[in-house]
PDB file of C-alpha atoms in Angstrom:
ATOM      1  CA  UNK A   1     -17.174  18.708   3.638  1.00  0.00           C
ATOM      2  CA  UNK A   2     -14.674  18.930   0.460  1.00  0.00           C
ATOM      3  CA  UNK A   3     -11.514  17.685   0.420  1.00  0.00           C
ATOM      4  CA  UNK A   4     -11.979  15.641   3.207  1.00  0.00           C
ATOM      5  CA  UNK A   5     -10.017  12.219   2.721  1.00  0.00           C
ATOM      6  CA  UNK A   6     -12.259   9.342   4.063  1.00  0.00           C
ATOM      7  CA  UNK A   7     -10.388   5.871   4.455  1.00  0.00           C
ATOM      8  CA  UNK A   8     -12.378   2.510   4.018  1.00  0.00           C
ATOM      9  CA  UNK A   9     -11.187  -1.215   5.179  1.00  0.00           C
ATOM     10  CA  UNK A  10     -12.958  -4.318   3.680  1.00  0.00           C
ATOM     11  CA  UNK A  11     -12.237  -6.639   1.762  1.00  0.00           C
ATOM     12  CA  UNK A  12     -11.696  -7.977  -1.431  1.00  0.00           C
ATOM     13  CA  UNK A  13     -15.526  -8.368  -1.862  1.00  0.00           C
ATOM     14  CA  UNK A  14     -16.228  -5.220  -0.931  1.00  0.00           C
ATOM     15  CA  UNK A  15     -13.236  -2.934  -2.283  1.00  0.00           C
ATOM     16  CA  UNK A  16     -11.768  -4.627  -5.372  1.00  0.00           C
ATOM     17  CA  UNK A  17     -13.614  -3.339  -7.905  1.00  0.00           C
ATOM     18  CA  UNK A  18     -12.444   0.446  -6.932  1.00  0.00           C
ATOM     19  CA  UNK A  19      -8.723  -0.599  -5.328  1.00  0.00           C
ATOM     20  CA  UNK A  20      -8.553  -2.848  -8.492  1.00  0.00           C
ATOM     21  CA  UNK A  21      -9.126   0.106 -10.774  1.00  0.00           C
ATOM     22  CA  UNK A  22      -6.583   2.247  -9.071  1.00  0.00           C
ATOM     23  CA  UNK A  23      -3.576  -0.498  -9.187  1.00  0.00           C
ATOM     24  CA  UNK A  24      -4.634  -1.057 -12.697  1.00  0.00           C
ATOM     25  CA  UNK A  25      -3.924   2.411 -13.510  1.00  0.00           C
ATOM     26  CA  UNK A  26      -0.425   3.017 -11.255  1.00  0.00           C
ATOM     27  CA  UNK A  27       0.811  -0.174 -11.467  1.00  0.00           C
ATOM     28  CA  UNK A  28       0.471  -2.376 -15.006  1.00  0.00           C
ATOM     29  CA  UNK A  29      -0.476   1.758 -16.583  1.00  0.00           C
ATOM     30  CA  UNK A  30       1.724   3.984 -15.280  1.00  0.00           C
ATOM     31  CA  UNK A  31       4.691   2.015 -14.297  1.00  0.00           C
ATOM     32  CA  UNK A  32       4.362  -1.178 -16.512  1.00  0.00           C
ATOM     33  CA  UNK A  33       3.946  -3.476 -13.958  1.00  0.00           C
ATOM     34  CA  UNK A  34       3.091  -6.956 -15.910  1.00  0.00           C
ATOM     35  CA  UNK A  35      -0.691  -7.659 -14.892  1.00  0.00           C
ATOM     36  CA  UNK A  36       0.352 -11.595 -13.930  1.00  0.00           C
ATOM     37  CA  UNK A  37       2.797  -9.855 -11.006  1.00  0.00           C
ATOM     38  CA  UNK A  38       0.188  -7.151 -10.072  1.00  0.00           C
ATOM     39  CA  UNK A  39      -2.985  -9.682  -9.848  1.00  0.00           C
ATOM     40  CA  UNK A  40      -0.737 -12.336  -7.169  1.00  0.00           C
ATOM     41  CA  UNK A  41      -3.803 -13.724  -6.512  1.00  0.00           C
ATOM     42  CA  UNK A  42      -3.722 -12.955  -2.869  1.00  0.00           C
ATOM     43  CA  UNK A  43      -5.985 -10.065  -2.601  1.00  0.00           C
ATOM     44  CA  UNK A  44      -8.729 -12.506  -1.291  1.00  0.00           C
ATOM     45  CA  UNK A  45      -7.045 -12.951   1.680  1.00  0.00           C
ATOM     46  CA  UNK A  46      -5.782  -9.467   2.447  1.00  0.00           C
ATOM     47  CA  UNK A  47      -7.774  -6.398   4.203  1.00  0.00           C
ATOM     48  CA  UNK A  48      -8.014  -3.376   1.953  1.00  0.00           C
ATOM     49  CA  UNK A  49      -7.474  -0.098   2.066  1.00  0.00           C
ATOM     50  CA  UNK A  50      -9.237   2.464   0.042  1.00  0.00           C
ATOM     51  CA  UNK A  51      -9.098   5.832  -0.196  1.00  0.00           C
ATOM     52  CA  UNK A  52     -11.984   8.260  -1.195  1.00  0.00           C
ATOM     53  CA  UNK A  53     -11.942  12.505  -1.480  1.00  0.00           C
ATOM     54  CA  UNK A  54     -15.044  13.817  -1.973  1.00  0.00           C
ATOM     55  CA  UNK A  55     -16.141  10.462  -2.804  1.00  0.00           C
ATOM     56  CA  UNK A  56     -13.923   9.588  -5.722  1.00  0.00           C
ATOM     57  CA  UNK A  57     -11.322   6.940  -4.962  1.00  0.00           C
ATOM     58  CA  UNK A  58      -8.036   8.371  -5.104  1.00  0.00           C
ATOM     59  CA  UNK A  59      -5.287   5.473  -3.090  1.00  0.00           C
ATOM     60  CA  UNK A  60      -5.489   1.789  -2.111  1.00  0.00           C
ATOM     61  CA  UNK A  61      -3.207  -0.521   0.078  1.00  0.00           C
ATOM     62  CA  UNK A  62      -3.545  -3.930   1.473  1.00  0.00           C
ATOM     63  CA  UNK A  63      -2.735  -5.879   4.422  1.00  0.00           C
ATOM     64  CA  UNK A  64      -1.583  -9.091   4.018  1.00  0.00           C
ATOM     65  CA  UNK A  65      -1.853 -11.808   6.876  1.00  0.00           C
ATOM     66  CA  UNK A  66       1.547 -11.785   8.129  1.00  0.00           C
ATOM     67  CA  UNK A  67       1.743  -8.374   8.330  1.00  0.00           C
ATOM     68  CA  UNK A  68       3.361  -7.002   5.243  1.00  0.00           C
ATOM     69  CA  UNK A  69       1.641  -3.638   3.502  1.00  0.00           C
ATOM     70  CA  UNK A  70       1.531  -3.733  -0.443  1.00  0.00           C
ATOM     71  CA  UNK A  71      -0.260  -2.654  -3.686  1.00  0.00           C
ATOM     72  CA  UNK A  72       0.028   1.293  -1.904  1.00  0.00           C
ATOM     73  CA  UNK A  73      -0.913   3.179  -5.547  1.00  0.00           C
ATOM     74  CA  UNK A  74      -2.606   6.926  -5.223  1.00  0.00           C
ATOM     75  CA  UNK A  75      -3.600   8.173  -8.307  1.00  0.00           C
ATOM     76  CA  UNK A  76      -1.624  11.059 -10.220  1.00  0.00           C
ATOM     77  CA  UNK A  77      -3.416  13.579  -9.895  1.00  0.00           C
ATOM     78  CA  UNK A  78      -3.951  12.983  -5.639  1.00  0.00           C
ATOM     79  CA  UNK A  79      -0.286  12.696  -4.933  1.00  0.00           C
ATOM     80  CA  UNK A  80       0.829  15.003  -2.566  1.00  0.00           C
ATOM     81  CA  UNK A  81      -2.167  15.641  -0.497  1.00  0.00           C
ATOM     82  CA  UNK A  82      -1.753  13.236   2.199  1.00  0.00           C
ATOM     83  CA  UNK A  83      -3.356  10.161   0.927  1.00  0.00           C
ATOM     84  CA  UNK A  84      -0.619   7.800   1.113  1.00  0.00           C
ATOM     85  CA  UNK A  85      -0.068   8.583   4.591  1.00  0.00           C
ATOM     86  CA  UNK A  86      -3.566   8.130   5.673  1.00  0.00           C
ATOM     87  CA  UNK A  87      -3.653   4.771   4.007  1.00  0.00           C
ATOM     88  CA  UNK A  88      -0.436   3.741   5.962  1.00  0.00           C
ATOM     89  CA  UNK A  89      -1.492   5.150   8.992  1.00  0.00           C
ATOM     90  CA  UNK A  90      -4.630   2.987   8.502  1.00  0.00           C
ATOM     91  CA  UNK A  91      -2.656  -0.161   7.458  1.00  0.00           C
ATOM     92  CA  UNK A  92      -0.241   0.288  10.362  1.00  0.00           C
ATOM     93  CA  UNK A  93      -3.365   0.807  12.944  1.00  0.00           C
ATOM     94  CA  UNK A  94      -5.362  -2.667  11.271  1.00  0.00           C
ATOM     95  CA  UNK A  95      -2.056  -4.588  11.831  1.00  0.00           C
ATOM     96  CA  UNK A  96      -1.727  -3.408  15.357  1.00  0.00           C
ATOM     97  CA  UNK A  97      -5.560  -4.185  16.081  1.00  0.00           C
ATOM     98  CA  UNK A  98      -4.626  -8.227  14.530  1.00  0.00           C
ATOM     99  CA  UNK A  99      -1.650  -8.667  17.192  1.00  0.00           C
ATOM    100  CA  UNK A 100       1.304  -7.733  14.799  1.00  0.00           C
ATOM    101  CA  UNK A 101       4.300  -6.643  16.504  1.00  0.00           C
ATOM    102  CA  UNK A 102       5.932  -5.157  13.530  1.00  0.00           C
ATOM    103  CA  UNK A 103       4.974  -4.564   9.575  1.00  0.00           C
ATOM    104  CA  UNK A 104       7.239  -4.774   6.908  1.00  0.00           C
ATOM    105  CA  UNK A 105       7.163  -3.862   3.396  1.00  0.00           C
ATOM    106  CA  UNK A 106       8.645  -3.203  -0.151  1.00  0.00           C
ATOM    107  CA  UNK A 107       9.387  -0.248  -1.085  1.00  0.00           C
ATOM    108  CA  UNK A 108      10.391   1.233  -4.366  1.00  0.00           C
ATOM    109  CA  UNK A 109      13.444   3.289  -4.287  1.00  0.00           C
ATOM    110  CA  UNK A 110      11.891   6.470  -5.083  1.00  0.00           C
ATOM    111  CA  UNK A 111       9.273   6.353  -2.118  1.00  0.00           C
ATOM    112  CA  UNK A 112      12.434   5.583   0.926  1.00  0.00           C
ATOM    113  CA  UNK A 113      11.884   8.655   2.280  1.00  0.00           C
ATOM    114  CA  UNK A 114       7.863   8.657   2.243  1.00  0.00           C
ATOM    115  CA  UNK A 115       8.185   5.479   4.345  1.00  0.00           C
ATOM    116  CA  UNK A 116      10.489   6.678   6.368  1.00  0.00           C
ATOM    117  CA  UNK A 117       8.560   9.457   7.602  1.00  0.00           C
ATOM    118  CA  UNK A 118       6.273   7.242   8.657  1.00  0.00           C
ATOM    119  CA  UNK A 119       8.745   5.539  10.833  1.00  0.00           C
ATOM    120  CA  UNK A 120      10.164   2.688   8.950  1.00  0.00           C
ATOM    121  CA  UNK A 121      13.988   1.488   8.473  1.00  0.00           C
ATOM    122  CA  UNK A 122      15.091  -0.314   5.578  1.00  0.00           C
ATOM    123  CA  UNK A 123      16.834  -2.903   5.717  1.00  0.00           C
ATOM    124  CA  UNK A 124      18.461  -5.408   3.556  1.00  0.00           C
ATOM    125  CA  UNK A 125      19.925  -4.939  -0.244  1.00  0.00           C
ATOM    126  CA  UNK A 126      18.264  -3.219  -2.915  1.00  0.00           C
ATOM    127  CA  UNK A 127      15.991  -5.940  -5.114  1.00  0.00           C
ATOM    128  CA  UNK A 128      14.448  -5.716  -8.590  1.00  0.00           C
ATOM    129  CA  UNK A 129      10.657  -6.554  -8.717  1.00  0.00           C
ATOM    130  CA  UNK A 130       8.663  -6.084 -11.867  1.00  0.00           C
ATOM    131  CA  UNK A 131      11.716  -4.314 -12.981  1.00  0.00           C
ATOM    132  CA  UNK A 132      11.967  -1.889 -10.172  1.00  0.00           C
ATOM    133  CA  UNK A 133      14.585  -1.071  -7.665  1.00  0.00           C
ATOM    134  CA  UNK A 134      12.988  -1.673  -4.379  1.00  0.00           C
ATOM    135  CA  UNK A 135      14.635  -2.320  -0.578  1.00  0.00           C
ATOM    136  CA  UNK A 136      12.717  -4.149   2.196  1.00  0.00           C
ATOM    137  CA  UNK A 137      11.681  -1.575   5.078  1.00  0.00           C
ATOM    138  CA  UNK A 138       9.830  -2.115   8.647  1.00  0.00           C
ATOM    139  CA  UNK A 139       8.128  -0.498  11.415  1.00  0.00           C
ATOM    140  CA  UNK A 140       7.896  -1.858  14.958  1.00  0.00           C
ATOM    141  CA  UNK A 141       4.944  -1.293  15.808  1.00  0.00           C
ATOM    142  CA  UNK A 142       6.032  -1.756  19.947  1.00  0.00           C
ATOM    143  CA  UNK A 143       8.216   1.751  18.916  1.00  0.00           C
ATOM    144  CA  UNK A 144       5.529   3.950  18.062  1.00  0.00           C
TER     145      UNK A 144
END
């Protein structure tokens, strides 16, 4: 079955080593990120997200415990072929299953309209992290 995106949850244990990878490379890589902001030391207590085509990881996302979605990174060459929406989709579905009414997130400027396809409003003034331009968005889960 090629080109079939497969999504897997876990957790730190059992995805870091591959969601790790990919945040390395998009984040503190690609978009100079400095590694003491990327590695919050929270992951431990997050769910992951990780996204696999054809068996090669591609995306990751996590789900923290009050509900906010962060660390989404898809690798160059994937963008564009869905990924970031499945791992959303699958972010927004774990946080329904643990009793969250809403999720929330940070989004950099350039992805608004990504998140807003998926439903979510921002809210709130635009905010440097790491250097980027980001604005606060969220999703009521209760509207979907």
């Amino acid at each position: 079955m090629s080109g079939i995106i497969e999504i897997r949850e876990g957790s730190w244990a059992e995805l870091g080593a591959q969601a790790g990878e990919i945040r390395r490379v998009v984040f503190i890589e690609e978009q100079q990120v400095p590694q003491e902001e990327e590695w919050d030391g929270r992951d431990d207590a997050c769910r992951h997200f990780l996204a696999l085509r054809d068996g090669t990881p591609l995306g990751t996302a996590r789900l923290l415990p009050d509900g906010h979605i962060g660390r989404v990174a898809v690798l160059d060459a994937a963008r564009g072929l869905g990924i970031g929406a499945a791992l959303m989709r699958a972010a927004i579905d774990a946080a329904g299953r643990r009793g969250h009414r809403q999720v929330e997130l940070a989004a950099q400027i350039h992805a608004l309209a990504f998140y807003e396809n998926l439903g979510f409003t921002a809210f709130g003034e635009t905010f440097l992290d790491a250097g980027i331009p980001h604005r606060n968005m969220r999703l009521r889960l209760a509207d979907r």
